[in-house]
XYZ file of C-alpha atoms in Angstrom:
663
model
C 0.000 0.000 0.000
C 2.871 2.331 0.844
C 4.503 1.603 -2.487
C 1.326 2.554 -4.380
C 1.097 5.882 -2.539
C 4.593 6.733 -3.692
C 4.001 5.743 -7.310
C 0.607 7.458 -8.005
C 1.801 11.081 -7.731
C 4.547 10.343 -10.246
C 2.076 9.108 -12.904
C -0.329 11.994 -12.293
C 2.521 14.354 -13.135
C 3.275 12.441 -16.337
C -0.355 12.693 -17.490
C -0.373 16.437 -17.020
C 2.805 16.768 -19.024
C 1.436 14.607 -21.795
C -1.644 16.743 -22.104
C 0.461 19.848 -22.635
C 3.275 18.435 -24.803
C 4.177 15.465 -26.945
C 2.732 12.114 -25.968
C 4.642 8.867 -25.569
C 3.175 5.582 -26.690
C 5.023 2.970 -24.601
C 5.879 -0.326 -26.301
C 8.025 -1.826 -23.507
C 8.525 -0.749 -19.868
C 10.404 -2.941 -17.382
C 9.307 -0.881 -14.393
C 5.849 -2.395 -14.570
C 6.932 -6.001 -14.975
C 7.116 -8.527 -12.119
C 9.641 -10.627 -13.998
C 11.626 -10.141 -17.194
C 13.264 -13.415 -18.310
C 15.018 -11.923 -21.299
C 17.281 -13.910 -23.578
C 20.945 -13.939 -22.506
C 24.234 -15.217 -23.858
C 26.242 -16.953 -22.599
C 23.808 -18.592 -20.257
C 23.558 -21.894 -18.462
C 26.044 -24.559 -17.391
C 28.232 -24.073 -20.459
C 28.766 -20.407 -19.674
C 32.294 -19.430 -18.639
C 31.134 -16.294 -16.820
C 28.066 -15.419 -14.731
C 26.882 -12.997 -17.440
C 23.656 -10.998 -17.116
C 21.640 -11.721 -13.988
C 18.018 -10.650 -13.320
C 17.381 -9.150 -9.870
C 15.313 -6.462 -8.152
C 16.402 -2.909 -7.592
C 14.680 -1.262 -4.642
C 14.787 2.245 -3.264
C 11.740 2.916 -1.131
C 12.649 6.522 -0.452
C 12.440 7.211 -4.195
C 9.523 4.853 -4.788
C 11.546 2.371 -6.793
C 11.099 -1.390 -6.852
C 12.058 -2.556 -10.330
C 13.217 -5.774 -11.910
C 16.597 -5.190 -13.500
C 19.644 -6.868 -15.047
C 23.149 -6.596 -13.687
C 26.536 -7.830 -14.918
C 29.968 -7.491 -13.337
C 32.458 -9.924 -14.952
C 35.478 -7.670 -14.453
C 37.581 -10.601 -13.156
C 37.431 -12.457 -16.504
C 39.251 -12.127 -19.772
C 37.543 -11.842 -23.171
C 34.162 -10.995 -21.733
C 31.272 -10.988 -24.312
C 27.887 -10.920 -22.556
C 24.672 -10.301 -24.601
C 21.178 -9.393 -23.418
C 18.162 -9.168 -25.768
C 14.831 -7.484 -25.249
C 11.729 -9.294 -26.428
C 10.497 -8.577 -29.961
C 9.044 -5.050 -29.918
C 6.328 -4.426 -32.514
C 6.482 -0.875 -33.813
C 2.781 -0.450 -34.616
C 2.303 2.885 -36.439
C 5.630 4.254 -35.215
C 8.054 5.730 -37.697
C 10.773 6.323 -35.130
C 11.297 4.361 -31.904
C 12.957 5.687 -28.762
C 14.681 3.632 -26.053
C 15.281 5.069 -22.597
C 17.854 3.354 -20.376
C 18.325 4.014 -16.658
C 21.607 2.461 -15.441
C 24.554 2.666 -13.086
C 28.224 1.848 -13.686
C 30.743 1.117 -10.969
C 34.137 2.733 -11.035
C 36.950 0.330 -11.984
C 38.947 1.697 -9.043
C 36.728 -0.356 -6.786
C 38.440 -3.514 -8.074
C 42.165 -2.934 -7.516
C 44.229 -5.945 -8.635
C 41.131 -8.038 -9.406
C 39.896 -6.407 -12.613
C 41.429 -8.176 -15.573
C 39.330 -6.438 -18.242
C 37.400 -3.720 -16.407
C 35.508 -1.292 -18.622
C 33.094 1.555 -17.892
C 30.945 1.394 -21.100
C 28.525 -0.954 -22.824
C 27.103 -1.163 -26.384
C 23.465 -0.712 -27.489
C 22.503 -2.448 -30.752
C 19.304 -3.331 -32.634
C 18.081 -5.759 -35.245
C 14.951 -5.118 -37.365
C 12.812 -8.102 -38.239
C 9.451 -8.676 -39.935
C 8.209 -11.301 -37.440
C 8.834 -12.399 -33.890
C 10.717 -15.671 -33.539
C 10.970 -18.196 -30.749
C 14.712 -18.252 -30.972
C 16.643 -15.064 -30.488
C 18.207 -13.533 -33.577
C 21.805 -14.338 -34.312
C 24.212 -12.731 -31.903
C 27.025 -12.158 -34.313
C 28.103 -8.573 -34.235
C 27.720 -8.242 -38.004
C 23.969 -8.991 -37.775
C 23.284 -5.978 -35.539
C 23.473 -2.279 -36.087
C 25.241 -0.308 -33.419
C 23.181 2.490 -31.960
C 25.773 3.841 -29.512
C 28.489 2.948 -27.028
C 27.106 4.253 -23.772
C 29.087 5.575 -20.832
C 28.017 7.048 -17.511
C 26.922 10.628 -17.931
C 25.894 11.451 -14.354
C 28.948 9.709 -12.992
C 30.043 6.419 -11.555
C 29.669 5.389 -7.990
C 31.903 3.659 -5.508
C 31.351 2.225 -2.057
C 31.765 5.600 -0.369
C 29.289 7.559 -2.520
C 25.567 7.539 -3.144
C 24.291 5.643 -6.185
C 24.082 7.861 -9.299
C 21.387 6.799 -11.805
C 22.246 7.689 -15.400
C 19.553 8.134 -18.086
C 20.325 7.699 -21.756
C 17.752 8.108 -24.582
C 18.445 6.928 -28.108
C 16.171 6.613 -31.185
C 16.122 4.775 -34.490
C 14.018 4.959 -37.635
C 12.040 1.765 -38.207
C 10.281 0.333 -41.229
C 9.794 -3.386 -40.549
C 7.250 -5.039 -38.300
C 9.399 -4.873 -35.165
C 12.835 -4.702 -33.619
C 15.103 -6.472 -31.102
C 17.350 -4.368 -28.889
C 20.577 -5.874 -27.573
C 22.963 -4.873 -24.760
C 26.560 -6.054 -25.060
C 28.920 -6.085 -22.101
C 32.665 -6.544 -22.579
C 33.874 -6.371 -18.960
C 31.994 -3.611 -17.134
C 30.104 -3.596 -13.857
C 26.636 -2.434 -14.927
C 23.107 -2.349 -13.535
C 20.309 -1.856 -16.139
C 17.692 -0.524 -13.734
C 14.853 0.299 -16.168
C 14.298 -0.020 -19.907
C 11.493 1.776 -21.733
C 10.771 1.561 -25.470
C 8.244 4.014 -26.965
C 7.446 6.302 -29.838
C 6.328 9.967 -29.779
C 3.079 11.287 -31.156
C 1.573 14.708 -31.521
C -1.407 14.391 -29.168
C -5.022 14.270 -30.270
C -6.235 17.829 -30.695
C -9.241 19.794 -31.939
C -8.682 23.034 -33.818
C -10.788 24.967 -36.324
C -13.653 22.612 -35.440
C -11.659 19.681 -36.833
C -10.398 16.760 -34.753
C -6.880 15.489 -35.425
C -5.876 12.043 -34.079
C -2.672 11.334 -32.255
C -0.059 11.284 -34.988
C 3.375 9.624 -34.739
C 6.359 11.744 -35.593
C 8.296 11.187 -38.782
C 11.235 8.887 -39.311
C 13.617 11.800 -38.932
C 13.513 14.536 -36.341
C 13.335 17.243 -39.030
C 10.506 15.638 -41.015
C 6.923 16.938 -40.702
C 4.121 14.397 -40.722
C 0.830 15.728 -42.098
C -2.368 14.720 -40.346
C -5.847 15.075 -41.855
C -8.568 16.251 -39.541
C -12.202 15.191 -39.238
C -14.920 17.813 -38.899
C -16.646 17.928 -35.541
C -20.309 17.041 -35.264
C -22.621 19.512 -37.033
C -19.759 21.119 -38.908
C -18.486 20.777 -42.447
C -15.557 21.733 -44.670
C -15.963 25.174 -46.228
C -12.902 26.054 -48.307
C -10.267 23.334 -47.939
C -9.936 20.135 -45.864
C -8.330 20.566 -42.439
C -4.685 19.539 -42.103
C -2.076 19.860 -39.353
C 1.679 19.217 -39.351
C 3.302 17.091 -36.643
C 6.910 18.035 -35.845
C 9.634 15.616 -34.806
C 9.409 16.779 -31.189
C 5.732 15.825 -30.988
C 4.286 19.319 -31.296
C 1.705 20.523 -33.827
C 2.417 23.324 -36.261
C 0.999 25.024 -39.378
C -2.745 24.337 -39.305
C -4.524 24.705 -42.652
C -8.135 24.604 -43.755
C -10.793 23.719 -41.261
C -14.491 23.259 -40.678
C -17.395 25.591 -39.932
C -20.617 25.011 -38.040
C -23.516 24.111 -40.308
C -26.669 26.143 -40.809
C -28.812 25.886 -37.671
C -25.755 25.510 -35.406
C -23.545 28.148 -33.833
C -19.898 27.779 -32.791
C -18.473 27.583 -29.280
C -14.890 28.601 -29.950
C -13.606 27.747 -26.480
C -14.930 24.195 -26.526
C -14.591 23.789 -30.298
C -18.097 22.395 -30.666
C -21.205 23.408 -32.640
C -24.331 24.036 -30.574
C -27.836 23.842 -32.008
C -29.768 27.099 -32.428
C -32.569 27.364 -29.826
C -36.238 27.963 -30.768
C -37.196 31.380 -32.231
C -33.682 31.707 -33.643
C -32.000 30.613 -36.849
C -28.672 30.481 -38.618
C -28.976 30.651 -42.393
C -25.667 29.272 -43.633
C -22.500 27.410 -42.710
C -19.927 29.648 -41.059
C -18.807 31.326 -37.871
C -22.005 33.350 -37.490
C -24.184 33.054 -34.427
C -27.879 32.266 -34.234
C -30.173 35.240 -34.897
C -33.687 36.030 -33.778
C -36.407 35.378 -36.332
C -37.211 38.428 -38.487
C -40.623 40.083 -38.432
C -43.660 38.046 -39.502
C -41.784 34.715 -39.166
C -41.171 32.035 -36.539
C -38.972 29.028 -35.656
C -40.988 26.722 -33.382
C -38.153 24.251 -32.853
C -34.350 24.039 -32.606
C -31.768 23.975 -35.362
C -33.654 26.113 -37.910
C -31.731 27.505 -40.870
C -34.675 29.730 -41.853
C -37.642 31.011 -39.939
C -40.998 30.146 -41.490
C -43.242 32.996 -42.634
C -46.522 33.550 -40.857
C -49.779 32.992 -42.741
C -50.315 35.629 -45.401
C -46.625 36.565 -45.528
C -44.063 35.323 -48.009
C -40.372 35.289 -48.891
C -38.900 34.645 -52.335
C -35.982 32.314 -53.007
C -33.746 35.322 -53.694
C -34.658 37.132 -50.481
C -32.054 36.870 -47.694
C -33.168 34.677 -44.813
C -32.690 37.589 -42.438
C -35.286 39.646 -44.330
C -38.749 40.010 -42.863
C -41.551 38.152 -44.585
C -43.632 40.353 -46.901
C -47.060 40.656 -48.535
C -48.403 41.679 -51.949
C -49.158 45.433 -52.254
C -52.549 47.073 -52.040
C -54.289 48.593 -55.080
C -52.853 51.650 -56.896
C -54.238 55.002 -55.732
C -55.656 58.033 -57.539
C -56.122 56.450 -60.956
C -56.704 59.447 -63.291
C -57.377 60.127 -66.980
C -54.743 62.596 -68.157
C -55.718 62.712 -71.822
C -58.263 61.164 -74.170
C -59.094 61.633 -77.845
C -60.565 59.448 -80.544
C -57.636 56.916 -80.443
C -55.451 57.643 -77.414
C -55.851 57.500 -73.641
C -53.212 58.509 -71.096
C -53.671 57.255 -67.509
C -51.687 57.976 -64.350
C -51.869 56.853 -60.724
C -50.069 56.904 -57.384
C -48.213 54.070 -55.667
C -50.227 51.770 -53.363
C -50.679 52.868 -49.785
C -49.316 49.533 -48.540
C -46.269 48.245 -50.439
C -46.277 45.003 -48.446
C -42.844 45.654 -46.976
C -41.089 45.464 -50.338
C -39.599 47.894 -52.856
C -39.807 45.760 -56.028
C -43.216 47.166 -57.019
C -44.393 46.890 -60.630
C -47.649 47.397 -62.520
C -49.718 45.657 -65.148
C -52.482 47.031 -67.410
C -55.530 45.107 -68.562
C -58.087 46.395 -71.076
C -61.383 44.565 -71.505
C -62.328 45.659 -75.040
C -58.941 46.426 -76.579
C -58.068 44.636 -79.812
C -54.941 42.511 -79.426
C -52.141 43.511 -81.787
C -53.755 46.829 -82.661
C -53.764 48.645 -79.345
C -50.302 49.665 -78.164
C -49.180 50.388 -74.590
C -46.295 52.649 -73.641
C -44.149 51.726 -71.731
C -45.922 48.347 -71.914
C -48.883 46.353 -70.731
C -47.015 44.178 -68.194
C -44.268 44.459 -65.568
C -43.283 48.107 -65.718
C -42.576 50.352 -62.753
C -43.745 53.684 -64.134
C -46.984 55.183 -62.774
C -48.172 56.313 -66.192
C -49.271 54.506 -69.328
C -50.241 55.704 -72.812
C -52.696 53.550 -74.766
C -52.947 54.130 -78.538
C -54.749 52.469 -81.409
C -58.203 52.724 -79.811
C -61.456 53.106 -81.704
C -63.351 56.380 -81.679
C -66.537 56.724 -79.614
C -65.827 53.454 -77.772
C -66.023 52.719 -74.055
C -63.042 50.911 -72.515
C -62.427 49.613 -68.980
C -58.828 49.720 -67.827
C -57.516 47.824 -64.800
C -54.188 48.786 -63.229
C -52.750 45.919 -61.140
C -50.075 46.492 -58.484
C -47.694 43.579 -57.850
C -44.359 42.816 -56.219
C -41.946 39.914 -55.838
C -44.295 37.786 -53.706
C -47.575 38.432 -55.536
C -47.286 35.118 -57.368
C -46.996 33.319 -54.001
C -50.121 34.837 -52.548
C -53.042 32.575 -51.785
C -55.429 35.334 -52.806
C -54.844 34.664 -56.484
C -55.457 37.899 -58.386
C -53.482 40.926 -57.187
C -55.113 44.160 -56.035
C -56.093 46.640 -58.767
C -57.850 49.939 -59.532
C -60.050 50.364 -62.597
C -61.478 53.211 -64.635
C -63.906 53.509 -67.574
C -62.995 55.761 -70.527
C -64.975 56.661 -73.669
C -62.905 57.872 -76.613
C -63.916 60.989 -78.530
C -65.443 61.183 -81.976
C -63.072 61.190 -84.911
C -62.418 64.643 -86.382
C -61.782 64.742 -90.112
C -58.875 67.112 -90.401
C -56.116 65.346 -92.300
C -52.920 67.244 -93.152
C -52.189 67.520 -96.898
C -48.856 67.857 -98.679
C -46.411 66.903 -95.909
C -42.962 67.297 -97.439
C -39.303 67.253 -96.528
C -37.631 70.588 -97.223
C -34.065 69.796 -96.167
C -31.997 67.048 -94.566
C -28.753 67.366 -92.615
C -26.671 64.929 -90.606
C -28.822 65.215 -87.474
C -31.727 67.341 -88.665
C -34.759 67.036 -90.891
C -36.840 70.053 -91.884
C -40.386 69.537 -93.038
C -43.441 71.584 -93.935
C -47.095 70.934 -94.664
C -50.245 72.648 -95.769
C -53.147 73.408 -93.422
C -56.287 71.280 -93.627
C -58.939 72.422 -96.049
C -61.812 74.585 -94.857
C -64.163 71.632 -95.105
C -61.958 69.559 -92.818
C -61.845 72.136 -90.044
C -65.486 73.187 -90.030
C -65.658 71.996 -86.420
C -63.169 74.607 -85.308
C -59.932 76.316 -86.145
C -56.632 74.437 -85.902
C -55.135 74.930 -82.456
C -51.871 73.088 -82.982
C -50.071 70.461 -85.005
C -48.440 67.302 -83.704
C -45.439 65.770 -85.455
C -44.846 62.110 -84.580
C -41.522 60.626 -85.725
C -39.699 57.362 -85.110
C -36.829 55.256 -86.453
C -37.745 52.810 -89.201
C -36.596 49.789 -87.181
C -38.808 50.799 -84.237
C -41.736 48.628 -85.297
C -43.975 49.330 -82.291
C -43.007 53.014 -82.046
C -41.958 52.414 -78.460
C -39.216 55.043 -78.780
C -41.188 57.478 -80.900
C -41.005 61.224 -80.234
C -43.800 63.766 -80.476
C -43.334 67.472 -81.212
C -46.114 70.091 -81.166
C -46.180 73.418 -82.942
C -48.628 76.045 -84.191
C -46.574 76.703 -87.341
C -46.790 74.984 -90.726
C -43.196 73.787 -90.538
C -40.679 72.524 -88.041
C -37.132 71.226 -87.729
C -36.538 67.859 -86.068
C -33.151 68.026 -84.320
C -30.990 65.630 -82.347
C -31.473 62.788 -84.810
C -29.028 59.983 -85.448
C -26.834 60.249 -88.512
C -27.570 58.128 -91.580
C -30.758 56.761 -90.009
C -34.146 56.386 -91.665
C -37.023 58.042 -89.846
C -40.769 57.796 -90.351
C -42.740 61.033 -89.919
C -46.430 61.922 -89.954
C -48.442 64.934 -88.811
C -51.911 65.578 -87.446
C -53.901 68.652 -86.432
C -55.928 69.455 -83.318
C -59.120 71.476 -83.342
C -61.563 72.265 -80.606
C -63.228 68.946 -81.328
C -60.065 66.915 -80.896
C -57.249 65.475 -82.913
C -57.572 64.590 -86.535
C -56.057 61.627 -88.346
C -52.357 61.345 -88.938
C -51.087 61.995 -92.427
C -49.520 59.059 -94.269
C -46.038 58.208 -92.998
C -43.154 59.469 -95.084
C -39.650 58.107 -94.616
C -36.391 60.012 -94.941
C -32.761 59.175 -94.093
C -30.550 61.722 -92.353
C -27.259 62.839 -93.865
C -23.712 61.748 -93.208
C -21.315 63.055 -90.606
C -19.913 65.664 -93.028
C -23.215 67.519 -92.598
C -23.833 67.875 -96.312
C -27.309 69.313 -96.621
C -30.009 67.712 -98.638
C -32.138 70.259 -100.450
C -35.871 69.729 -100.504
C -38.299 70.139 -103.399
C -39.175 73.832 -102.923
C -35.604 74.907 -102.309
C -34.480 72.708 -105.205
C -36.892 74.485 -107.560
C -35.669 77.874 -106.376
C -32.048 76.870 -106.826
C -32.721 75.536 -110.297
C -34.315 78.846 -111.282
C -31.359 80.811 -109.882
C -28.838 78.501 -111.551
C -30.658 78.867 -114.897
C -30.590 82.659 -114.604
C -26.875 82.618 -113.899
C -26.232 80.461 -116.948
C -28.271 82.831 -119.172
C -26.328 85.852 -117.908
C -22.995 84.108 -118.538
C -24.037 83.154 -122.082
C -25.107 86.740 -122.824
C -21.797 88.117 -121.527
C -19.796 85.690 -123.655
C -21.849 86.623 -126.742
C -21.272 90.344 -126.140
C -17.520 89.802 -125.792
C -17.341 87.749 -128.999
C -19.308 90.369 -130.961
C -17.076 93.151 -129.619
C -13.935 91.307 -130.728
C -15.347 90.745 -134.200
C -16.336 94.416 -134.479
C -12.907 95.670 -133.407
C -11.142 93.394 -135.900
C -13.395 94.510 -138.734
C -12.605 98.188 -138.003
C -8.899 97.452 -137.998
C -9.123 95.875 -141.448
C -11.026 98.895 -142.861
C -8.384 101.388 -141.626
C -5.569 99.365 -143.155
C -7.352 99.270 -146.479
C -7.501 103.094 -146.523
C -3.726 103.445 -146.035
C -0.929 103.053 -148.615
C 0.513 99.658 -149.127
C 3.829 100.809 -147.745
C 2.149 101.570 -144.442
C 1.317 97.951 -144.024
C 4.643 96.407 -145.129
C 5.641 95.218 -141.690
C 2.674 94.288 -139.607
C 1.810 93.170 -136.146
C -1.715 92.255 -135.235
C -2.388 93.184 -131.668
C -5.815 93.392 -130.178
C -7.397 93.580 -133.574
C -5.074 96.388 -134.790
C -2.200 96.193 -137.256
C 1.129 97.693 -136.173
C 4.378 98.157 -138.132
C 7.335 96.033 -137.080
C 10.609 97.915 -137.462
C 12.653 94.998 -136.274
C 10.994 91.717 -137.092
C 11.281 89.339 -134.129
C 12.913 85.976 -134.148
C 10.444 83.099 -133.998
C 10.903 79.367 -133.587
C 9.619 77.214 -136.376
C 8.404 73.698 -136.117
C 11.925 72.500 -137.050
C 13.338 74.136 -133.941
C 15.569 76.361 -136.078
C 15.793 80.025 -135.149
C 14.851 81.999 -138.212
C 14.161 85.722 -138.811
C 10.567 86.491 -139.414
C 9.668 86.433 -143.099
C 13.061 84.908 -143.977
C 13.244 83.346 -147.473
C 12.412 79.693 -147.751
C 15.218 77.292 -148.792
C 17.714 80.149 -148.937
C 15.819 82.067 -151.639
C 14.921 85.703 -151.180
C 11.212 86.274 -151.037
C 9.196 89.476 -150.859
C 6.276 89.788 -148.466
C 3.066 90.856 -150.160
C 0.539 92.544 -147.917
C -2.932 91.373 -148.838
C -4.373 94.600 -147.420
C -2.831 96.648 -150.277
C -5.156 94.922 -152.663
C -8.749 95.726 -152.993
C -9.244 92.072 -153.688
C -7.078 89.844 -151.438
C -7.183 87.110 -154.063
C -5.021 89.313 -156.223
C -2.332 89.265 -153.578
C -2.365 85.534 -153.667
C -2.091 85.518 -157.417
C 0.832 88.033 -157.341
C 4.211 86.270 -157.796
C 6.547 86.513 -154.855
C 10.259 86.338 -155.538
C 9.736 85.260 -159.109
C 6.983 82.729 -158.238
C 3.320 82.721 -157.181
C 2.679 82.434 -153.467
C 1.075 79.183 -152.381
C -1.890 79.213 -150.071
C -1.069 78.446 -146.414
C 2.606 79.151 -146.994
C 2.485 81.402 -143.974
C -0.131 82.945 -141.758
C -0.485 85.805 -139.355
C -1.819 84.997 -135.863
C -2.258 87.578 -133.137
C 0.139 89.888 -134.946
C 2.989 87.364 -135.305
C 3.826 85.827 -138.656
C 4.718 82.176 -138.463
C 5.652 79.797 -141.231
C 3.809 76.522 -141.585
């Protein structure tokens, strides 16, 4: 009983240490054995020395009562004593440690009697894949030396207290198990306690993942990765949990982890996930805590990921779970007729008084007697959020009932069926015959179109004078005129600005009298100009320009005719004056501006042979006399007159602009 009281405190201390540091998984411990009976050599009658002997080592003051092995064959030569542990299975160990508590006596205690006294022993091991009945071979070559061990704390002699040495060695293992061997070669040794174990990083929970006890790697510097398992009611979010086990049995570098599932909240201190209590919820996996149910919802039990909406309240799939449950809106308010004529009605209204707790309000229009495909709604007949609608294409003098429905994101979930609405009855006006004649394009630019029209005839406006005109224009590809633009004016023309370049537009016009709007004129189409802004000229301006251009051409033709006649007249006068003079006055001539001038020094001209020749020089070296045709009353006589002993040939030379030049 006294022995137990001494031992218990020691083990309590070890448990506390293990909880806060690396853990040891013990494979062999002689301190807990009542007998050992290990294999020894030499042993038995054939042994030459006593060898290893099993005995008890007791020290009650220190709580020690262990079975141990001692050897002290210092008085013999060639001592070779072996002691083997039983086969130690490694289990999941990658590296095995052996702890030896021993004493060694000083050789000085055996003066004259020690023939081969030593103060060391050898520790060896032998890996094997199976335990055998017979010990492994004891030849030195079959074993691997771990270390030669000497006393570290000191030796003891008869006059000193016993010093217990502790030596820890480790080896990497890969086979099923291992034998350890102690070899004595002449020392006096007591092996008090032998413990074989491996080190693990202890079981731990971190990031809501549980990691099992993990053995260290084969080498001290190697990290062993452990994969964690998510705790109850938690799950992996981004990456699986992992943890690294160091060679000293301590964890390092956690990665990944788990999070508490929807309906469960984390307890970070205890690393557990607790269920959400009633009237609370947690919508998604994560570190968030349970929240109280939002308005108009409830959670009657535990572990709710979403609170259920109360009767008459709803939540869409896209609504966040923390959002209060909502209802469809009430009916639109203040439904009003803003405009009505023979084919058009414009209605407006105010938002519902009760929006149902939502902001995604939209409206829908329903007309009882409207013709499908003919009547057009702007901005549309369904799902628009404007509080105004324009209905066109109606029949004149016809009564229509319009219903304006107000809806939101949960209207389709409502058990009521049809949403709330407001309705109104409208009767269109009588058709007024006042069509617009002669609508025409007067000019086109890159972003502008100018047009004009004639007023309706007197017969068409007998119900009242024209108050204004409405121009309705749209792009050709806008089939339903949803993006059409309307311009009003009291004039008979207008300019449409801000148009797109090189785009075809449709345009028509109607007039308004006291009795209402008349019919639209037929649509005319016109394409705007290019980016260079080159203007297109309309029909009226084109006619005016053609008249102006024709007048300019006539004036130019008249001026040219006057100039030609003046030149002819001046030349004819010059010829008459020369005829009145003596022939000698016209011997050397220059025609300049219709007048003939004498040339005192005839100029040098270039002939077609590129030879510089004096004017009127003789042809082919022969001297030739110039005969002035003006000295003859009949120029034909001059041609007949011989020149230089021969008759002049026609076209032998000519006078042009006062310069004579040979052909």
